Amino acid sequence: MLEWELIIVGAGPAGLTAGVYAGNRGLKTLILDSAEPGGLLAAMYSNKTIKNIPGFPDGISAGDFAGLLKEQAEKAGAEIRKERVIDISVEKKIKTEESEYISKAIILAVGASPKRLGIPGEDKFARIGLVVYNLSSPDEFSGKRTLIVGGGNTAIEAALALEKIAKVTLIHRRDEFRASEELVDKLKGSGVEVIYNTELKEIKGDKKINSVVLFNKLTKSFEKEIDAVLLTVGLVPNTEIFKKIGIKLTEEKYIMTDQAQRTNVEGIFAAGDVTGIFNQVCVACGQGAVAANSAYKYIKKPYWV
């Protein structure tokens, strides 16, 4: 069993920032993630320009920022391994598909995954790429009648991005968007068809999508011809694996922490989207730094603590 002082589960902004701080503090640090470093920045939004990260007045692409975080964590001394964690214990033992590890402290920075609707046809067409949960490949929608579901910034940004190459319909279950006023104003001046008070109930077709069944609170059910579907209906935390070790979760299944990012299990900390606190990159980075500092104090017990 391989021994480390600190193991960070998750290589998104929170995990990588924790790696920077832990490495700079001299902790023998391992970062584990089943995907490429960067979390959702790399997996879903790599081409998106992020405009609210301090220090980048003109913004920076999500992919570039993820790359910089990875580079910085490695320069600080943290080691990053692409391994899927399949088990974790209160004794701070971690099992992946390749190895087994033990550490003095753990930071859980596993983030969240796109939420699924669980409707008929969703899984079938998701398997062949006609239902997707991010806009990582906009060109795949070219010339297609595209339905976007959602009411936040991501949904409107996607609609505006695809408007030039596809026939876009955006539906939202409420009568107003929760996105920024700037984006809503841009949407109003676009050619995107917007349908309020409407939910997606079914995706129909054989080898390809032919139509969708929509339910409007005012006009009831109706069918619409569609070729592709983009679902941007929020995120769900990746916390299922932690139930057995007794980590306290909120009703929405996010990990509960105190101000020092400590969970209720001694020596285990959490940071980033998995805590459900204002899911923004800068917040995740801040929580990662706090978690690393708390882990350092827990492991080293310096005189000033």
Coordinates of C-alpha atoms in Angstrom, one line a residue:
M1 CA 0.0 0.0 0.0
L2 CA 1.5 3.3 -1.1
E3 CA 1.7 6.0 1.6
W4 CA 1.2 9.8 1.2
E5 CA 0.7 12.6 3.6
L6 CA -2.2 14.1 1.7
I7 CA -4.4 12.6 -1.0
I8 CA -6.7 14.9 -3.0
V9 CA -9.6 13.2 -4.8
G10 CA -10.5 15.3 -7.8
A11 CA -8.3 17.4 -10.1
G12 CA -10.7 20.3 -10.8
P13 CA -10.0 23.9 -9.8
A14 CA -10.5 23.1 -6.1
G15 CA -8.3 20.0 -6.1
L16 CA -5.5 21.5 -8.2
T17 CA -5.4 24.7 -6.0
A18 CA -5.3 22.5 -2.9
G19 CA -2.4 20.7 -4.6
V20 CA -0.6 24.0 -5.1
Y21 CA -0.9 25.0 -1.5
A22 CA -0.1 21.6 -0.1
G23 CA 2.9 21.2 -2.3
N24 CA 4.2 24.6 -1.4
R25 CA 3.8 23.6 2.3
G26 CA 6.0 20.6 1.7
L27 CA 3.3 17.9 2.0
K28 CA 3.8 14.7 0.0
T29 CA 0.7 15.2 -2.1
L30 CA -1.1 13.0 -4.6
I31 CA -4.0 14.1 -6.7
L32 CA -6.3 11.4 -8.1
D33 CA -8.9 11.8 -10.9
S34 CA -10.4 9.5 -13.4
A35 CA -10.5 12.3 -16.0
E36 CA -8.0 14.8 -17.3
P37 CA -7.0 17.5 -14.9
G38 CA -9.2 20.6 -14.9
G39 CA -12.6 19.1 -14.0
L40 CA -15.6 20.6 -15.8
L41 CA -13.3 23.3 -17.1
A42 CA -11.5 20.8 -19.3
A43 CA -14.4 18.3 -19.8
M44 CA -17.3 20.6 -20.6
Y45 CA -16.2 24.2 -21.1
S46 CA -12.7 24.1 -22.5
N47 CA -13.4 26.7 -25.2
K48 CA -15.5 29.0 -23.0
T49 CA -14.0 32.3 -21.9
I50 CA -14.2 32.8 -18.2
K51 CA -14.5 36.5 -17.4
N52 CA -14.8 36.5 -13.6
I53 CA -11.4 35.0 -12.5
P54 CA -9.3 37.6 -10.7
G55 CA -6.1 38.6 -12.5
F56 CA -7.5 38.1 -16.0
P57 CA -9.2 41.3 -17.0
D58 CA -9.8 40.1 -20.6
G59 CA -10.9 36.7 -19.4
I60 CA -9.2 33.4 -20.1
S61 CA -10.4 30.2 -21.8
A62 CA -11.4 27.5 -19.3
G63 CA -9.1 25.0 -21.0
D64 CA -6.1 27.4 -20.7
F65 CA -6.9 28.1 -17.0
A66 CA -7.1 24.4 -16.3
G67 CA -3.7 23.9 -17.9
L68 CA -2.1 26.6 -15.8
L69 CA -3.6 25.2 -12.6
K70 CA -2.2 21.7 -13.5
E71 CA 1.2 23.2 -14.3
Q72 CA 1.3 25.1 -11.1
A73 CA 0.3 22.1 -8.9
E74 CA 3.0 20.0 -10.5
K75 CA 5.6 22.7 -10.0
A76 CA 4.6 22.9 -6.4
G77 CA 5.4 19.2 -6.1
A78 CA 2.0 17.6 -6.2
E79 CA 1.8 14.4 -8.2
I80 CA -1.3 13.9 -10.5
R81 CA -2.4 10.4 -11.5
K82 CA -5.3 9.5 -13.7
E83 CA -7.0 6.8 -11.6
R84 CA -10.6 6.2 -10.7
V85 CA -11.3 6.0 -7.0
I86 CA -13.6 3.1 -6.2
D87 CA -13.4 2.9 -2.4
I88 CA -12.5 5.1 0.5
S89 CA -12.4 4.4 4.3
V90 CA -12.4 6.4 7.5
E91 CA -8.9 5.0 8.1
K92 CA -8.0 7.2 5.0
K93 CA -7.3 4.2 2.8
I94 CA -8.2 4.8 -0.9
K95 CA -8.5 2.2 -3.5
T96 CA -8.4 2.9 -7.2
E97 CA -8.8 0.5 -10.1
E98 CA -5.0 0.4 -10.3
S99 CA -3.6 0.8 -6.8
E100 CA -4.2 1.1 -3.1
Y101 CA -3.1 4.2 -1.0
I102 CA -3.1 5.4 2.6
S103 CA -2.7 9.0 3.7
K104 CA -2.7 11.1 6.8
A105 CA -5.5 13.4 5.4
I106 CA -7.8 13.5 2.5
I107 CA -9.4 16.4 0.6
L108 CA -12.5 15.5 -1.4
A109 CA -12.8 17.8 -4.4
V110 CA -14.8 15.5 -6.7
G111 CA -17.0 18.2 -8.0
A112 CA -20.4 17.6 -9.6
S113 CA -21.7 16.1 -12.8
P114 CA -24.4 17.3 -15.3
K115 CA -27.9 16.5 -14.1
R116 CA -30.0 14.1 -16.1
L117 CA -33.7 14.4 -16.5
G118 CA -34.4 10.6 -16.5
I119 CA -37.0 10.8 -19.3
P120 CA -37.8 8.3 -22.0
G121 CA -35.3 8.4 -24.8
E122 CA -32.6 10.3 -22.9
D123 CA -30.2 7.5 -22.3
K124 CA -30.8 5.9 -25.7
F125 CA -29.8 9.0 -27.6
A126 CA -27.1 10.1 -25.1
R127 CA -25.3 6.9 -26.0
I128 CA -25.0 8.0 -29.6
G129 CA -24.3 11.6 -28.9
L130 CA -27.6 13.2 -29.9
V131 CA -28.4 14.1 -26.4
V132 CA -25.5 15.9 -24.7
Y133 CA -24.8 17.9 -21.5
N134 CA -22.2 20.4 -22.7
L135 CA -21.2 22.4 -25.7
S136 CA -17.7 21.0 -26.1
S137 CA -18.2 20.4 -29.8
P138 CA -20.5 23.1 -31.3
D139 CA -19.9 22.1 -34.9
E140 CA -21.8 18.8 -34.2
F141 CA -25.0 20.9 -34.1
S142 CA -24.4 22.6 -37.4
G143 CA -27.6 22.6 -39.5
K144 CA -29.6 20.7 -36.9
R145 CA -32.9 21.7 -35.2
T146 CA -31.5 21.9 -31.7
L147 CA -33.5 21.9 -28.5
I148 CA -31.7 23.5 -25.4
V149 CA -33.2 22.9 -22.0
G150 CA -32.3 25.2 -19.1
G151 CA -32.7 28.6 -17.6
G152 CA -29.2 29.7 -16.5
N153 CA -26.2 31.3 -18.0
T154 CA -25.0 28.1 -19.6
A155 CA -28.2 27.5 -21.4
I156 CA -28.4 31.0 -22.9
E157 CA -24.7 31.1 -23.7
A158 CA -25.1 27.8 -25.6
A159 CA -28.2 29.1 -27.5
L160 CA -26.4 32.3 -28.5
A161 CA -23.3 30.3 -29.6
L162 CA -25.4 27.9 -31.8
E163 CA -27.8 30.4 -33.2
K164 CA -25.4 31.1 -36.2
I165 CA -25.1 27.5 -37.2
A166 CA -28.3 25.8 -36.1
K167 CA -32.1 26.4 -35.7
V168 CA -32.3 26.8 -31.9
T169 CA -35.2 26.4 -29.6
L170 CA -34.6 27.2 -25.9
I171 CA -37.2 26.0 -23.3
H172 CA -37.3 26.9 -19.6
R173 CA -39.7 25.5 -17.0
R174 CA -40.3 28.9 -15.5
D175 CA -41.6 32.2 -16.8
E176 CA -38.3 34.0 -16.4
F177 CA -34.6 33.1 -16.6
R178 CA -32.2 33.0 -13.7
A179 CA -29.3 34.0 -16.0
S180 CA -27.5 37.4 -15.9
E181 CA -29.5 40.4 -17.3
E182 CA -26.8 40.9 -19.9
L183 CA -27.3 37.5 -21.4
V184 CA -31.1 37.7 -21.2
D185 CA -31.0 41.0 -23.1
K186 CA -28.8 39.4 -25.8
L187 CA -31.2 36.5 -26.0
K188 CA -34.1 38.8 -26.6
G189 CA -32.3 40.4 -29.5
S190 CA -31.4 37.1 -31.1
G191 CA -33.2 34.7 -33.4
V192 CA -33.5 32.0 -30.8
E193 CA -37.0 30.6 -30.3
V194 CA -37.8 30.8 -26.6
I195 CA -40.6 28.9 -24.9
Y196 CA -41.3 29.6 -21.3
N197 CA -43.2 27.4 -18.7
T198 CA -42.2 24.3 -20.6
E199 CA -40.6 21.0 -19.7
L200 CA -39.1 18.2 -21.8
K201 CA -41.0 15.0 -21.2
E202 CA -39.8 12.5 -23.9
I203 CA -37.3 12.2 -26.8
K204 CA -38.7 10.2 -29.7
G205 CA -37.0 8.4 -32.6
D206 CA -35.4 5.2 -33.8
K207 CA -31.8 5.5 -34.9
K208 CA -32.0 9.3 -34.7
I209 CA -34.1 11.9 -32.9
N210 CA -37.3 12.7 -34.8
S211 CA -39.2 14.8 -32.2
V212 CA -39.6 15.7 -28.6
V213 CA -42.7 15.8 -26.4
L214 CA -43.0 19.0 -24.5
F215 CA -45.3 20.0 -21.7
N216 CA -46.4 23.6 -21.4
K217 CA -48.2 24.7 -18.2
L218 CA -50.6 26.8 -20.4
T219 CA -51.1 24.8 -23.6
K220 CA -50.4 21.3 -22.2
S221 CA -48.5 18.6 -24.2
F222 CA -47.3 19.1 -27.7
E223 CA -44.7 17.6 -30.0
K224 CA -41.9 19.4 -31.8
E225 CA -39.5 18.1 -34.6
I226 CA -36.0 18.2 -33.3
D227 CA -32.6 16.7 -34.4
A228 CA -30.4 17.2 -31.3
V229 CA -30.9 18.0 -27.6
L230 CA -28.6 19.9 -25.2
L231 CA -29.5 19.5 -21.5
T232 CA -28.2 22.2 -19.2
V233 CA -30.4 21.7 -16.1
G234 CA -27.8 21.9 -13.4
L235 CA -25.3 19.7 -11.6
V236 CA -25.5 16.8 -9.1
P237 CA -22.6 16.3 -6.6
N238 CA -20.5 13.2 -6.9
T239 CA -21.0 12.0 -3.4
E240 CA -22.5 8.5 -3.6
I241 CA -19.2 6.8 -2.8
F242 CA -18.9 8.7 0.5
K243 CA -22.1 7.5 2.2
K244 CA -20.6 4.4 3.7
I245 CA -18.0 6.4 5.7
G246 CA -20.6 8.5 7.4
I247 CA -19.8 11.9 5.8
K248 CA -22.7 14.3 6.5
L249 CA -24.5 15.5 3.4
T250 CA -27.1 18.2 2.8
E251 CA -30.6 17.3 1.5
E252 CA -29.2 18.0 -2.0
K253 CA -26.4 15.5 -1.3
Y254 CA -23.6 18.1 -1.1
I255 CA -20.9 17.6 1.5
M256 CA -21.3 19.6 4.7
T257 CA -18.2 21.4 5.9
D258 CA -17.3 24.1 8.4
Q259 CA -15.4 27.3 7.7
A260 CA -12.1 25.4 7.6
Q261 CA -13.5 23.0 5.0
R262 CA -13.6 20.1 7.5
T263 CA -16.2 17.4 7.2
N264 CA -17.6 15.6 10.2
V265 CA -15.0 12.8 9.7
E266 CA -11.7 13.6 11.3
G267 CA -8.9 14.2 8.8
I268 CA -11.2 14.4 5.8
F269 CA -11.8 17.8 4.2
A270 CA -13.9 18.9 1.2
A271 CA -13.8 21.8 -1.3
G272 CA -15.3 23.0 -4.6
D273 CA -18.6 22.2 -6.3
V274 CA -19.1 19.1 -4.1
T275 CA -19.9 21.5 -1.2
G276 CA -22.6 23.3 -3.2
I277 CA -21.4 26.7 -2.1
F278 CA -21.8 29.2 -5.0
N279 CA -20.4 27.0 -7.8
Q280 CA -17.8 29.4 -9.3
V281 CA -14.2 28.8 -10.2
C282 CA -12.8 31.4 -7.9
V283 CA -14.8 30.0 -5.0
A284 CA -13.6 26.5 -5.7
C285 CA -10.0 27.7 -5.8
G286 CA -10.5 29.6 -2.5
Q287 CA -12.0 26.5 -0.8
G288 CA -9.2 24.4 -2.1
A289 CA -6.6 26.7 -0.5
V290 CA -8.5 26.7 2.8
A291 CA -8.8 22.9 2.7
A292 CA -5.1 22.5 2.0
N293 CA -4.2 24.8 4.9
S294 CA -6.5 22.9 7.2
A295 CA -5.0 19.6 6.1
Y296 CA -1.5 20.9 6.7
K297 CA -2.4 22.0 10.3
Y298 CA -4.1 18.6 10.9
I299 CA -1.0 16.7 9.7
K300 CA 1.9 18.7 10.9
K301 CA 0.3 20.3 14.0
P302 CA 2.5 23.4 13.9
Y303 CA 3.2 25.3 17.1
W304 CA 0.9 28.2 16.2
V305 CA -2.2 26.0 16.0

